[in-house]
CSV table of C-alpha atoms in Angstrom, one decimal:
chain,number,residue,atom,x,y,z
A,298,MET,CA,118.3,79.2,-131.8
A,299,LYS,CA,119.6,77.8,-128.5
A,300,ASN,CA,116.3,78.6,-126.8
A,301,GLU,CA,114.3,76.8,-129.4
A,302,LYS,CA,116.4,73.7,-128.9
A,303,ASN,CA,116.0,73.8,-125.1
A,304,LYS,CA,112.3,74.4,-125.6
A,305,SER,CA,111.9,71.4,-127.9
A,306,ILE,CA,113.8,69.2,-125.4
A,307,GLY,CA,111.5,70.5,-122.7
A,308,ASN,CA,108.4,69.6,-124.7
A,309,LEU,CA,109.9,66.2,-125.6
A,310,ILE,CA,110.5,65.3,-121.9
A,311,ILE,CA,106.9,66.3,-121.1
A,312,GLU,CA,105.5,64.2,-123.9
A,313,LYS,CA,107.7,61.2,-123.2
A,314,SER,CA,107.0,61.2,-119.4
A,315,TYR,CA,103.3,61.5,-120.0
A,316,ASN,CA,103.2,58.7,-122.5
A,317,PHE,CA,105.3,56.6,-120.1
A,318,ALA,CA,102.9,57.3,-117.3
A,319,LEU,CA,100.1,56.0,-119.5
A,320,ARG,CA,102.0,52.8,-120.1
A,321,ILE,CA,102.6,52.5,-116.4
A,322,VAL,CA,98.9,52.9,-115.7
A,323,LYS,CA,98.1,50.2,-118.3
A,324,LEU,CA,100.8,47.9,-116.7
A,325,TYR,CA,99.2,48.5,-113.3
A,326,LYS,CA,95.8,47.5,-114.6
A,327,TYR,CA,97.2,44.4,-116.2
A,328,LEU,CA,99.1,43.4,-113.1
A,329,SER,CA,96.2,44.0,-110.7
A,330,GLU,CA,93.5,42.5,-112.9
A,331,ASN,CA,95.2,39.6,-114.7
A,332,LYS,CA,98.1,38.7,-112.3
A,333,LYS,CA,96.5,39.7,-109.1
A,334,GLU,CA,99.7,41.4,-108.0
A,335,PHE,CA,99.0,44.6,-106.0
A,336,VAL,CA,102.0,45.5,-103.9
A,337,ILE,CA,104.7,45.9,-106.5
A,338,ALA,CA,102.2,47.1,-109.0
A,339,LYS,CA,101.2,49.9,-106.7
A,340,GLN,CA,104.9,50.9,-106.2
A,341,VAL,CA,105.6,51.0,-109.9
A,342,LEU,CA,102.4,53.0,-110.4
A,343,ARG,CA,103.4,55.5,-107.8
A,344,CYS,CA,106.9,56.2,-109.0
A,345,GLY,CA,106.3,55.7,-112.7
A,346,THR,CA,103.5,58.3,-112.8
A,347,SER,CA,105.4,60.6,-110.4
A,348,ILE,CA,108.1,61.2,-113.0
A,349,GLY,CA,105.8,63.2,-115.3
A,350,ALA,CA,104.1,64.9,-112.3
A,351,ASN,CA,107.5,66.3,-111.1
A,352,ILE,CA,108.5,67.4,-114.6
A,353,TYR,CA,105.2,69.2,-114.9
A,354,GLU,CA,105.7,70.8,-111.5
A,355,ALA,CA,109.2,71.9,-112.5
A,356,GLN,CA,107.8,74.0,-115.3
A,357,SER,CA,106.4,76.3,-112.6
A,358,ALA,CA,109.5,76.4,-110.5
A,359,GLU,CA,110.2,79.6,-108.7
A,360,THR,CA,113.9,79.7,-109.3
A,361,LYS,CA,116.4,77.8,-111.6
A,362,LYS,CA,117.7,75.9,-108.5
A,363,ASP,CA,114.1,74.9,-107.7
A,364,PHE,CA,113.7,73.7,-111.3
A,365,ILE,CA,116.9,71.6,-111.0
A,366,HIS,CA,115.7,70.2,-107.7
A,367,LYS,CA,112.3,69.2,-109.1
A,368,MET,CA,113.9,67.6,-112.1
A,369,GLY,CA,116.2,65.8,-109.7
A,370,ILE,CA,113.2,64.3,-108.0
A,371,ALA,CA,111.8,63.2,-111.3
A,372,LEU,CA,115.2,61.5,-112.1
A,373,LYS,CA,115.1,59.7,-108.8
A,374,GLU,CA,111.6,58.5,-109.4
A,375,ALA,CA,112.6,57.2,-112.9
A,376,LYS,CA,115.5,55.3,-111.4
A,377,GLU,CA,113.2,53.8,-108.7
A,378,THR,CA,110.8,52.8,-111.5
A,379,ILE,CA,113.6,50.8,-113.1
A,380,TYR,CA,114.1,48.9,-109.8
A,381,TRP,CA,110.5,47.9,-109.6
A,382,LEU,CA,110.4,46.9,-113.2
A,383,ASN,CA,113.4,44.7,-112.6
A,384,LEU,CA,111.6,43.1,-109.7
A,385,LEU,CA,108.5,42.5,-111.8
A,386,LYS,CA,110.6,40.9,-114.6
A,387,ASP,CA,112.7,38.7,-112.2
A,388,SER,CA,109.6,37.5,-110.4
A,389,ASP,CA,107.9,36.6,-113.7
A,390,TYR,CA,105.1,39.1,-113.5
A,391,ILE,CA,106.1,40.7,-116.8
A,392,ASP,CA,107.8,39.0,-119.8
A,393,VAL,CA,111.2,40.0,-121.1
A,394,LYS,CA,109.8,41.6,-124.2
A,395,SER,CA,107.5,43.9,-122.2
A,396,TYR,CA,110.2,44.6,-119.8
A,397,ASN,CA,112.7,45.6,-122.5
A,398,SER,CA,110.2,47.9,-124.2
A,399,ILE,CA,109.1,49.8,-121.1
A,400,THR,CA,112.6,50.0,-119.6
A,401,LEU,CA,113.9,51.4,-122.9
A,402,ASN,CA,111.3,54.2,-122.5
A,403,CYS,CA,112.3,54.8,-119.0
A,404,ASP,CA,116.0,54.9,-119.9
A,405,GLU,CA,115.3,57.5,-122.6
A,406,ILE,CA,113.6,59.6,-120.0
A,407,ILE,CA,116.5,59.2,-117.5
A,408,LYS,CA,118.9,60.4,-120.2
A,409,LEU,CA,116.8,63.4,-121.1
A,410,ILE,CA,116.3,64.4,-117.5
A,411,SER,CA,120.0,64.0,-116.8
A,412,LYS,CA,120.8,66.2,-119.8
A,413,ILE,CA,118.3,68.9,-118.8
A,414,ILE,CA,119.8,68.9,-115.2
A,415,SER,CA,123.4,69.2,-116.4
A,416,THR,CA,122.5,71.9,-119.0
A,417,SER,CA,120.6,73.9,-116.3
A,418,LYS,CA,123.5,73.6,-113.9
A,419,LYS,CA,125.9,74.9,-116.6
A,420,ASN,CA,123.6,77.8,-117.3
A,421,ILE,CA,123.5,78.8,-113.7
A,422,THR,CA,127.3,78.6,-113.5
A,423,ASN,CA,127.6,80.7,-116.7
A,424,GLU,CA,125.2,83.3,-115.3
A,425,VAL,CA,127.4,83.7,-112.2
A,426,LYS,CA,130.6,84.4,-114.2
C-alpha cells in the first residue's frame, strides 16, 4: 500500500510539473509577442521548464542519492521560477490574477518536491538502520 501511495505522488509531480511547463511556455509566448519582453521571459522559460525536465531525469537516477540530488535541482529551479515571476509581477508585465494563479501552481510543485525529498531521505536512513 505504501508503494502505491509513493507511486501516485510520483505520477502527480510528473503531471503537475509538465502542466506547469506548458503554462510557462504560454507565458513566454505572451511576454515575447505581446509585451516585447525577452530577457526575463527567457529566464522564466529556462527555469520553469527545467523543473519537469529534472523530475523526469530523476526517474532514471542511478542511486537513491542521485534521485534526491536531481529532485533537489528541480526544487531549486522551482524556487528560482518564483523569483522571476515576482519580478514580472512587480514590473507590471503580468497582472496579479495571472501571477497568483501560476505561483499557486509552482508552490504546489515546491511542496510536492520537498515532501518527495524528505521521504526519500528518511527511506535511506531507515535502510541503513
